[in-house]
Coordinates of C-alpha atoms in Angstrom, one line a residue:
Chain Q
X17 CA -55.1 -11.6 102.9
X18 CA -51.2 -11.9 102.5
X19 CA -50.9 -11.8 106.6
X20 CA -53.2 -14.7 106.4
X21 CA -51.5 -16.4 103.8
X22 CA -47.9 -16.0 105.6
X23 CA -49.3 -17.3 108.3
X24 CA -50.7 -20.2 106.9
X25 CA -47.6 -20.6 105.1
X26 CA -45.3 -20.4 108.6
X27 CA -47.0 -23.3 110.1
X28 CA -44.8 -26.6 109.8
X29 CA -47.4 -29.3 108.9
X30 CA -48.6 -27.1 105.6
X31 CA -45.1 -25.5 104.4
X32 CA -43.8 -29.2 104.2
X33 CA -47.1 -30.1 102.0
X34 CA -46.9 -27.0 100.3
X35 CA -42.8 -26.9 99.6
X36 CA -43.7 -30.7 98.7
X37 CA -46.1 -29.8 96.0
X38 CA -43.7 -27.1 95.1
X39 CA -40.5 -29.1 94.3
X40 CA -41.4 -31.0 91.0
X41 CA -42.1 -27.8 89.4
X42 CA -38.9 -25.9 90.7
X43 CA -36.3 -28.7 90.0
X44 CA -38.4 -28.6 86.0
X45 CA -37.9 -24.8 86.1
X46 CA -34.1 -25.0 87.3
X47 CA -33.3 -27.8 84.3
X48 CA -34.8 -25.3 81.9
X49 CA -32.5 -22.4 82.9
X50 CA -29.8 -24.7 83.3
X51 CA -30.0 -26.3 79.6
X52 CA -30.6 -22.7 78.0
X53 CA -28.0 -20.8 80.2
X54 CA -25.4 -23.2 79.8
X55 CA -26.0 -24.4 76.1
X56 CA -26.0 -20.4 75.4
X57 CA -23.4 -19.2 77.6
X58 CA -20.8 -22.4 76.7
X59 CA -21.7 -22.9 72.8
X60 CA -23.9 -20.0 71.6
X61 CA -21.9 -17.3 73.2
X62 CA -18.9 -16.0 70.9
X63 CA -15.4 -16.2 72.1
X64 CA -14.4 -13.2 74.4
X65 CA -11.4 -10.9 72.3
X66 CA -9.1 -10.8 74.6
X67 CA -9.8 -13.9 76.7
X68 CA -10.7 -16.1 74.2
X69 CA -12.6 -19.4 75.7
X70 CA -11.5 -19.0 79.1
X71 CA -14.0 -16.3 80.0
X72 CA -16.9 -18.7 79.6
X73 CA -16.2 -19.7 83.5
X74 CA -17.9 -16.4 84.3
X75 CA -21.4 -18.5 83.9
X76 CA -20.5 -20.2 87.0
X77 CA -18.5 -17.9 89.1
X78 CA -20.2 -14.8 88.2
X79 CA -24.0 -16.1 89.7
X80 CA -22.3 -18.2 92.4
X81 CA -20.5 -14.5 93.7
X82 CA -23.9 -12.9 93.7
X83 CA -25.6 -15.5 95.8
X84 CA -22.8 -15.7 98.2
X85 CA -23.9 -12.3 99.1
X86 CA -27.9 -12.9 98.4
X87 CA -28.1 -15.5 100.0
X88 CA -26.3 -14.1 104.0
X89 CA -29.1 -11.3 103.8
X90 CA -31.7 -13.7 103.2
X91 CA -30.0 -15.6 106.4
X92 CA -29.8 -12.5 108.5
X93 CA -33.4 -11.0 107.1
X94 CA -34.9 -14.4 107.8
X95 CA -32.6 -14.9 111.4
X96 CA -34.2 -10.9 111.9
X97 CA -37.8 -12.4 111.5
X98 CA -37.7 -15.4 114.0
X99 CA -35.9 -13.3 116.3
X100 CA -38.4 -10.9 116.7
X101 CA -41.8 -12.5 115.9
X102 CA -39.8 -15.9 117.5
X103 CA -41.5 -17.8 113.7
X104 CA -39.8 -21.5 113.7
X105 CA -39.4 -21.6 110.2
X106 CA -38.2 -18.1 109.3
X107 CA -35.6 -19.8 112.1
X108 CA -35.1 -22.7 110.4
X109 CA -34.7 -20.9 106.5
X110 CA -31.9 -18.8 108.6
X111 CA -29.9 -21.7 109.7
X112 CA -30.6 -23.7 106.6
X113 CA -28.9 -20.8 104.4
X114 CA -26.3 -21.0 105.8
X115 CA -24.2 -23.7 104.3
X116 CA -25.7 -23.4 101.1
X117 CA -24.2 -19.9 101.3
X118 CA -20.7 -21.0 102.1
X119 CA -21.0 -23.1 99.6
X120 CA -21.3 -20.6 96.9
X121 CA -18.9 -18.8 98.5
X122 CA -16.7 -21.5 98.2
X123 CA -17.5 -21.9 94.6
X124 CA -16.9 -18.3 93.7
X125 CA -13.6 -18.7 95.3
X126 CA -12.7 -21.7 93.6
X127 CA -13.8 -20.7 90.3
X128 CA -12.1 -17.5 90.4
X129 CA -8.8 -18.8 91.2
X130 CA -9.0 -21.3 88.2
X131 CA -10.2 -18.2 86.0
X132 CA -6.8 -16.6 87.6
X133 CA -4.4 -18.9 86.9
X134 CA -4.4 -18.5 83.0
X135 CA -5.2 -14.7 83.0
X136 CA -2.9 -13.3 85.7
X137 CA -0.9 -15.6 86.4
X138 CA -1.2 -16.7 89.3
X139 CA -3.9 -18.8 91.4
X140 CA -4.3 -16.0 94.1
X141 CA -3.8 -12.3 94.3
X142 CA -4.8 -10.3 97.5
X143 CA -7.4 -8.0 95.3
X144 CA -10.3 -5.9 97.2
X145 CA -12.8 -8.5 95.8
X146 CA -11.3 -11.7 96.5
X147 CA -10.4 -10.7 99.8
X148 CA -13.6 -9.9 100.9
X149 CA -15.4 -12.7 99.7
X150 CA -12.8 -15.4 101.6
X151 CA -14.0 -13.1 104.3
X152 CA -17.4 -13.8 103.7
X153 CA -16.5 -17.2 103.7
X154 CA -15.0 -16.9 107.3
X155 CA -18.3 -15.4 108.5
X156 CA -20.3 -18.0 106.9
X157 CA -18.0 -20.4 108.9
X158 CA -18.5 -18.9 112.1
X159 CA -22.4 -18.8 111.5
X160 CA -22.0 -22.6 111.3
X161 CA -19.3 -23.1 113.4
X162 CA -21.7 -20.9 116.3
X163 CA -24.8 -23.4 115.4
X164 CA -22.9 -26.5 115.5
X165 CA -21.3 -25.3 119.4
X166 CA -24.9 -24.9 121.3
X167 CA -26.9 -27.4 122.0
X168 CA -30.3 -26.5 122.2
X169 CA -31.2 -25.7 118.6
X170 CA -33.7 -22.9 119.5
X171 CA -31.3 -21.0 121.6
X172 CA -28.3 -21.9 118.6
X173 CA -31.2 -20.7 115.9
X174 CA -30.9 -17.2 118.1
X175 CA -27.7 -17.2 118.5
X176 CA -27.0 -17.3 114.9
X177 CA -29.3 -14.4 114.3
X178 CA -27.8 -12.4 116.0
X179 CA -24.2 -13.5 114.6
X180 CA -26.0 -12.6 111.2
X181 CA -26.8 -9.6 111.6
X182 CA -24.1 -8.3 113.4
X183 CA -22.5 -9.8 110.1
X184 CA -25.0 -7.7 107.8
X185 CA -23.8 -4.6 109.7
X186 CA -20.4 -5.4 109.0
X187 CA -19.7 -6.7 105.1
X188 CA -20.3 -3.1 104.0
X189 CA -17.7 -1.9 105.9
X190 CA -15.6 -4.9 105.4
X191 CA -16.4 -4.6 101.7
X192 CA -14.7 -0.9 101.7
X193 CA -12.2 -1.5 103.9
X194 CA -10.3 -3.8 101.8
X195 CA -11.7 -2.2 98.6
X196 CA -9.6 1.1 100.3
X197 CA -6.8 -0.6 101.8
X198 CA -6.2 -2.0 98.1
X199 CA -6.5 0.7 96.0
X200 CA -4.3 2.9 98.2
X201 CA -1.1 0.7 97.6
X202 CA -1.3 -0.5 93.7
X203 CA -3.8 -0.2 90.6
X204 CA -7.1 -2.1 90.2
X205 CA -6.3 -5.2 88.9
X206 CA -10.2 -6.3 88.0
X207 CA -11.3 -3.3 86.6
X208 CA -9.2 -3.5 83.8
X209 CA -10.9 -7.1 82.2
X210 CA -14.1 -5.0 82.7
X211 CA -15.8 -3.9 79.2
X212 CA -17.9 -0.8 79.2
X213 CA -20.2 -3.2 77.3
X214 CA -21.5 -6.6 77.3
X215 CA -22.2 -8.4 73.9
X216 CA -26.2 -9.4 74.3
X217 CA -25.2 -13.0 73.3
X218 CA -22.8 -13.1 76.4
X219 CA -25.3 -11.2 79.1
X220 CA -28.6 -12.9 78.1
X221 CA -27.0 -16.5 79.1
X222 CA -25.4 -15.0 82.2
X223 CA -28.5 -13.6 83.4
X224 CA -30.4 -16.7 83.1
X225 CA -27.8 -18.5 84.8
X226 CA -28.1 -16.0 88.0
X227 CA -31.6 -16.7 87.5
X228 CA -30.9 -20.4 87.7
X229 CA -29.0 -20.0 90.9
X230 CA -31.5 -18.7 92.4
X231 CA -33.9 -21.2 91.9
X232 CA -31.3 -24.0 92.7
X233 CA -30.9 -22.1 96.1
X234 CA -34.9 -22.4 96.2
X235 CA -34.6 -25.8 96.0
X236 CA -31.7 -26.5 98.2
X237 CA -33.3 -24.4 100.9
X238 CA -36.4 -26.2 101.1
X239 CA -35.0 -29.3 100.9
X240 CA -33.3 -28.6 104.1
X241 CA -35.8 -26.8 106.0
X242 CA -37.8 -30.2 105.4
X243 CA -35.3 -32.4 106.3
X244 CA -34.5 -29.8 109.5
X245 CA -38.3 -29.3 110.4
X246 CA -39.0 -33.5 110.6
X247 CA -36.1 -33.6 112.7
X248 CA -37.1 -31.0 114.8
X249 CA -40.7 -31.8 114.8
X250 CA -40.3 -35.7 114.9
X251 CA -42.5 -35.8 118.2
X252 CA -45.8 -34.5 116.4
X253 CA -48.7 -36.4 114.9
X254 CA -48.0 -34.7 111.6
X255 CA -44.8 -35.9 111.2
X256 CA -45.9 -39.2 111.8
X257 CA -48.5 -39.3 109.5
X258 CA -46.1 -38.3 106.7
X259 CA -43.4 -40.9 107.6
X260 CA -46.2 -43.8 108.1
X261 CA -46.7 -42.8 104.1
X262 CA -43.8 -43.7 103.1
Chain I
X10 CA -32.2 0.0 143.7
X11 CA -34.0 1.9 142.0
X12 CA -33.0 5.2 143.2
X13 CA -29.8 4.9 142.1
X14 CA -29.4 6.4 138.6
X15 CA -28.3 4.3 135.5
X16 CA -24.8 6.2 135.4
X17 CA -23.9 5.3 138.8
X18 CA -24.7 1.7 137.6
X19 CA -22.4 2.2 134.9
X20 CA -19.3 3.8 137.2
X21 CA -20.1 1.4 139.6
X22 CA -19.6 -2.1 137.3
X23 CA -16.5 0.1 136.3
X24 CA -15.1 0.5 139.6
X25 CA -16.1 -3.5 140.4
X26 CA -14.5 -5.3 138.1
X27 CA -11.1 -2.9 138.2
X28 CA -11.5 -3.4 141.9
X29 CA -11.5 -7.4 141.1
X30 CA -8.4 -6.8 138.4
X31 CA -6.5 -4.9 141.3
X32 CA -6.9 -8.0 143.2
X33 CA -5.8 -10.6 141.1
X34 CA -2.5 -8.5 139.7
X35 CA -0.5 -11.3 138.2
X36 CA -3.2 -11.7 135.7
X37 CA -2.4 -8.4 134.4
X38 CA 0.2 -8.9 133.1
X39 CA -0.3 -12.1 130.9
X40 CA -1.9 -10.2 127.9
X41 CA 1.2 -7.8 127.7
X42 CA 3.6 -10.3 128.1
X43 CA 2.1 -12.1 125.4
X44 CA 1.6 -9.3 123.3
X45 CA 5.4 -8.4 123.6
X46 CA 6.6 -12.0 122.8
X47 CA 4.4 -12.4 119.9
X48 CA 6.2 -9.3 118.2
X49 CA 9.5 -10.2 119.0
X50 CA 8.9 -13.7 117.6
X51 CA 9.0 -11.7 114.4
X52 CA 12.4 -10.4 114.0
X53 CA 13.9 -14.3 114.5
X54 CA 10.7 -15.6 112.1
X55 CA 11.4 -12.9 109.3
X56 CA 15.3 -12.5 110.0
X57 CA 16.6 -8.7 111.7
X58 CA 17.0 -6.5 108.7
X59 CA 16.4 -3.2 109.9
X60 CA 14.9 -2.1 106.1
X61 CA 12.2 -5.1 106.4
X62 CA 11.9 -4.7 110.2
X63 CA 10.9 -1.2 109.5
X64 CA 8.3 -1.8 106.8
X65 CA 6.2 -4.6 108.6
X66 CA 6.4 -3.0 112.3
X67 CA 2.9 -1.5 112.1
X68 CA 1.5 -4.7 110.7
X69 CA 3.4 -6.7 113.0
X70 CA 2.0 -4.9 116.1
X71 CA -1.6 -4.2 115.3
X72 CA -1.7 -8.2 114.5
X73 CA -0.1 -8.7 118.0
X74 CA -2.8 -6.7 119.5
X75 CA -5.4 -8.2 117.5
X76 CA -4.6 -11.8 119.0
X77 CA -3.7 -10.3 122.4
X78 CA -7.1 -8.6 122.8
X79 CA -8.7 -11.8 121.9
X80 CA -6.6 -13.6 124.4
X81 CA -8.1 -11.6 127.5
X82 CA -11.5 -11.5 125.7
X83 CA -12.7 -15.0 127.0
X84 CA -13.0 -13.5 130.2
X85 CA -15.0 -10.4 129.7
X86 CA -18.0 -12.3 131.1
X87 CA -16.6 -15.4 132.1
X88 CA -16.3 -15.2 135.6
X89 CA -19.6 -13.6 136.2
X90 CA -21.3 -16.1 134.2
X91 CA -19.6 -18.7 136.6
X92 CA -20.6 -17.3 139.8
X93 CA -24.0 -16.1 138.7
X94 CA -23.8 -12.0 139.1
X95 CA -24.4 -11.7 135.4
X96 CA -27.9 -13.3 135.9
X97 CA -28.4 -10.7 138.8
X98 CA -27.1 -7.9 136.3
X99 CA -29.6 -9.0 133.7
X100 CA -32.1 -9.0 136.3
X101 CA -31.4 -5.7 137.5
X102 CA -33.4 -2.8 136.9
X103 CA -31.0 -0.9 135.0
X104 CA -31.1 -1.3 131.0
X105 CA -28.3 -4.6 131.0
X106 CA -26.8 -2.8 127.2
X107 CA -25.6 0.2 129.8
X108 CA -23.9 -2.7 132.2
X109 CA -22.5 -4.3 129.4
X110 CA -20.9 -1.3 128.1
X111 CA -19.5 -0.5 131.7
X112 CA -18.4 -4.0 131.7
X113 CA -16.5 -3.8 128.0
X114 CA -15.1 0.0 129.3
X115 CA -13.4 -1.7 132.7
X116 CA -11.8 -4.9 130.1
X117 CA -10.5 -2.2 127.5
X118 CA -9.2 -0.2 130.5
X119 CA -7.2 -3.5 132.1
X120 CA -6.1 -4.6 128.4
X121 CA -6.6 -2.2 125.4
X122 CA -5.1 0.8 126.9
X123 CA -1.8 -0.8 128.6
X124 CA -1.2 -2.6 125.2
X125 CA -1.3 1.1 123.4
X126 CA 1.0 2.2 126.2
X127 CA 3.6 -0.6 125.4
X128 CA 3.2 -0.7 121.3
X129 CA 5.8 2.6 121.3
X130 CA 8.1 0.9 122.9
X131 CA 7.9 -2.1 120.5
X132 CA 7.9 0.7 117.9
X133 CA 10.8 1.8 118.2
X134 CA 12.5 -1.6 119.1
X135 CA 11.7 -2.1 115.4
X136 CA 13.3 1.6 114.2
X137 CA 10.4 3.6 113.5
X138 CA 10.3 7.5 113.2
X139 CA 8.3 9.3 116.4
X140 CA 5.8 10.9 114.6
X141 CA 4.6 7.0 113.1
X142 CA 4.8 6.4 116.6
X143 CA 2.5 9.0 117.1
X144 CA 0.1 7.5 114.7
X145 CA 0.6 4.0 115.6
X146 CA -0.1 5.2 119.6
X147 CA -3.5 7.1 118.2
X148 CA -4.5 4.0 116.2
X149 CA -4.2 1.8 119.1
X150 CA -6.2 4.3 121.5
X151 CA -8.8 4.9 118.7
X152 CA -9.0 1.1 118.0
X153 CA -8.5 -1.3 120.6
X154 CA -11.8 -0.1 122.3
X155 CA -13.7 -0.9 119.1
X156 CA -11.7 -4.4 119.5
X157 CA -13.1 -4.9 122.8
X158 CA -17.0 -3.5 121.9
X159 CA -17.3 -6.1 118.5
X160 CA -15.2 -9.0 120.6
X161 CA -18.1 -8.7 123.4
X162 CA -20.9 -9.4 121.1
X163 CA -18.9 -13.0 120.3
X164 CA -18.1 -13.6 124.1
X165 CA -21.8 -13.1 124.9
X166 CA -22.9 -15.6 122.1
X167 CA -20.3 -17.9 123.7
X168 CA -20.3 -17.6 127.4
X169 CA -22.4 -20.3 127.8
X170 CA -20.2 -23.3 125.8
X171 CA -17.9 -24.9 127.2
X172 CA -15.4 -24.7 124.5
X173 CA -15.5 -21.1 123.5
X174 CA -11.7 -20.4 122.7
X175 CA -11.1 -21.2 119.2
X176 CA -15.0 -20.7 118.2
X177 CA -14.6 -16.9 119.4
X178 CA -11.7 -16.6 117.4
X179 CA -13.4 -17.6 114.1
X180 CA -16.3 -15.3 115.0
X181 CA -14.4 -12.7 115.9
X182 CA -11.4 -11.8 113.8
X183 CA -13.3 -11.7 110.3
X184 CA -15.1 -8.4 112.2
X185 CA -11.9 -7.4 113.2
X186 CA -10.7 -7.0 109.8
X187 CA -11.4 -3.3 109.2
X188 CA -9.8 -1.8 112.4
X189 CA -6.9 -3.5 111.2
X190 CA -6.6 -2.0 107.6
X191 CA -7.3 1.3 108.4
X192 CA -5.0 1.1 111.1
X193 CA -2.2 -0.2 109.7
X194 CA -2.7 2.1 107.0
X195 CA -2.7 5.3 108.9
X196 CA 0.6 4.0 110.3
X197 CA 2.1 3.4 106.9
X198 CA 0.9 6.7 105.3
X199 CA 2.6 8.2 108.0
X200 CA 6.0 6.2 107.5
X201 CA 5.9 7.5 104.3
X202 CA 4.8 11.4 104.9
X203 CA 1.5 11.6 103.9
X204 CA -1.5 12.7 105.6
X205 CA -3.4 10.3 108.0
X206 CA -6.3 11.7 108.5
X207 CA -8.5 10.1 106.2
X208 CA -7.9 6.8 108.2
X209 CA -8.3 8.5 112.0
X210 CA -11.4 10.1 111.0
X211 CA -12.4 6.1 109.6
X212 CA -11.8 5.1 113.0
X213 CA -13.1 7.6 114.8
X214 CA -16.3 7.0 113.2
X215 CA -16.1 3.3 113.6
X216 CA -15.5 4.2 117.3
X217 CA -18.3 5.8 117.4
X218 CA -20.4 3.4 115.7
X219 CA -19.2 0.6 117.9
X220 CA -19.9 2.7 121.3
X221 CA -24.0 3.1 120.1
X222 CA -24.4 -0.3 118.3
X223 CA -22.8 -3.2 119.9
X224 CA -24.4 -2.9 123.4
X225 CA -27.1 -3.8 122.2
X226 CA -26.8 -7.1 120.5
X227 CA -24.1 -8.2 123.2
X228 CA -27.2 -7.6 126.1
X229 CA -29.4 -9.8 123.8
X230 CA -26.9 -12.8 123.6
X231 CA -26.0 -12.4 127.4
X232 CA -29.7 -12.9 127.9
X233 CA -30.2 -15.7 125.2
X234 CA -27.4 -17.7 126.6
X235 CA -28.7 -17.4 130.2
X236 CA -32.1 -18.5 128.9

């Protein structure tokens, strides 16, 4: 039943009817979360004691860092999948993830350093976390950069899968690495903003704006995989049936 | 063919590609030379205060040898990809991960281990005690192989593009970013007396890692960009 469905689901002409169908609805759902989540985290919430107003940036930065990371294992699960069961559009997610990741890697950086500016100080500090993630964003670079280079977007699709997963292997390691290599030559730096506890009125928004994220990612990625699969598929009848339509 | 065993595959792309080293000598020397000039750009960038010299030596060198091992990592497969025996090795009956690993073990042997060999001499150009020298030496041994293993994963996804250079570089120095902490690490605990062998055992392990893992996805890019 679920094989069957997947199946179904896998094949080009139906995803791009089904993802068509299923856009209205998600772009509803993702103006929802984003008026509660950001009417609740920027107004409802109450000001943070010791960082006043500033901390409200967390509603951005905080769910953009957590799909920088979701969102390269969903490229190197999905890069795994055409790899091995050679599936166009588990191919075609992989690739498309890819710059939507960056971007919220890009975000997370950006938004951190502004949060850094009137807490430490300072617009950069070499901390275990923020190193890591501009490394992420070097990996997400290559992943493009590796796509972009080959010609033959079947073989670049591979090639990427195999980039990403060598990549998957790698951020846990990375991820200690620095975490060690920082904490062996001065005191946690992040840790120390941490509260054992978050006030309900602060998490509840926060948590609806990861969940908002996450749909906007939905969004993006089909989006993409559309735009990528009528490129890609621009010699078929289907295709043409759908751009005769509009 | 096929009643030679896989070792003697393996000994025998060894023995091949030093053979084709031996032979083109004045090639050898490039990735050392460049790995020497890089670190002595250092003392005229950051000016020749023994104190500072001191301090940023292990840094200095272990980022020398990063950029020199990706210097001589372009041609890992190059050549063969020009001339056509890699096709033959990937149609060869022996498993092509076990090639590929004798392939990376001849590179690592013509640029890793000479660059180790130099770094103490570096070393103590910038004043550092003998037993860092020690460490730095073990770091180098323990780490540039691991160098070579993840850089032949990007030179296999490359091989086939014209323009390679400056893509490898972005694909491969983000993975290179562990060896270089711990290593660098080791070497400054041991500057400043404390024990190292946290960080060694780190390595070895990432060694050891590298050895079983990486043929693997280096064979399947070597066939992908021959497809």
């Amino acid at each position: 039943m679920i094989m069957r469905f997947l199946h179904k689901f896998s094949s080009p002409p139906y995803f791009y009817w089904l993802s068509g169908k299923m856009l209205p609805w998600l772009t509803a759902l993702l103006i929802i979360l984003l008026a509660y989540g950001l009417y609740g985290g920027l107004v409802l919430a109450p000001a943070d004691y010791q960082q006043g107003d500033s901390f409200r940036i967390i509603y951005i930065h905080v769910p953009s860092a957590w799909m920088s990371l979701f969102v390269y294992v969903v490229m190197a699960i999905s890069g795994a999948i055409g790899l091995i069961w050679h599936i166009k559009l588990a191919e075609i997610v992989s690739i498309s993830s890819a710059s939507i990741g960056a971007a919220f890697t890009f975000l997370a950086l950006i938004t951190g350093s502004l949060w850094g500016k009137p807490m430490w100080g300072t617009w950069w500090v070499w901390d275990a976390r923020l190193t890591s993630e501009l490394i992420l964003l070097f990996l997400y670079l290559g992943v493009i950069g590796l796509y972009g280079a080959i010609e033959d977007k079947r073989t670049a699709a591979r090639a990427v899968a195999i980039l990403a997963l060598v990549g998957v292997v790698n951020i846990p390691i990375i991820h200690y690495s620095v975490e060690w290599w920082n904490t062996l030559h001065q005191g946690a730096t992040v840790t120390k903003f941490d509260k054992p506890s978050i006030h309900p009125d602060m998490l509840i928004p926060l948590l609806v704006m990861a969940v908002a994220f996450k749909v906007y990612y939905g969004i993006a990625l089909l989006m993409r995989c559309r735009n990528e699969l009528l490129q890609r598929e621009q010699n078929n009848r289907w295709v043409d049936e759908i751009l005769e339509k509009l | 063919m096929t009643d030679s065993s896989t070792l003697n595959a393996f000994v025998a792309i060894v023995r091949r590609d030093l053979l084709l080293a031996y032979r083109h000598r004045a090639e050898l020397i490039n990735p050392l030379a460049f790995f020497v000039l890089v670190v002595t750009l250092f003392p005229l960038g950051v000016g020749a205060e023994v104190e500072l010299l001191k301090r940023i030596a292990p840094g200095v060198i272990w980022v020398a040898a990063l950029l020199a091992s990706l210097l001589t990592m372009d041609s890992l497969f190059r050549s063969d990809f020009e001339d056509g025996s890699l096709e033959l090795m990937v149609m060869s009956p022996h498993p092509l991960s076990v090639l590929v690993l004798g392939k990376v073990t001849a590179h690592w042997l013509l640029s890793g281990a000479p660059l180790s060999l130099v770094a103490p001499l570096l070393a103590m150009m910038f004043n550092m005690e003998t037993d860092a020298i020690k460490i730095l030496l073990l770091t180098l041994l323990l780490g540039t192989p691991v160098l070579s293993l993840i850089g032949a994963i990007a030179v296999a996804l490359t091989v086939g593009l014209r323009k390679g250079g400056v893509l490898l570089a972005i694909l491969v120095l983000p993975l290179y970013v562990p060896v270089l902490i711990f290593a660098s690490n080791a070497v400054d605990a041991a500057m400043a007396g404390f024990p190292v062998s946290g960080q060694l055992y780190m390595m070895s392990a990432m060694l050891f890692l590298a050895i079983t893992l990486t043929p693997w996805p280096t064979a399947a890019a070597l066939k992908m960009s021959l497809s």
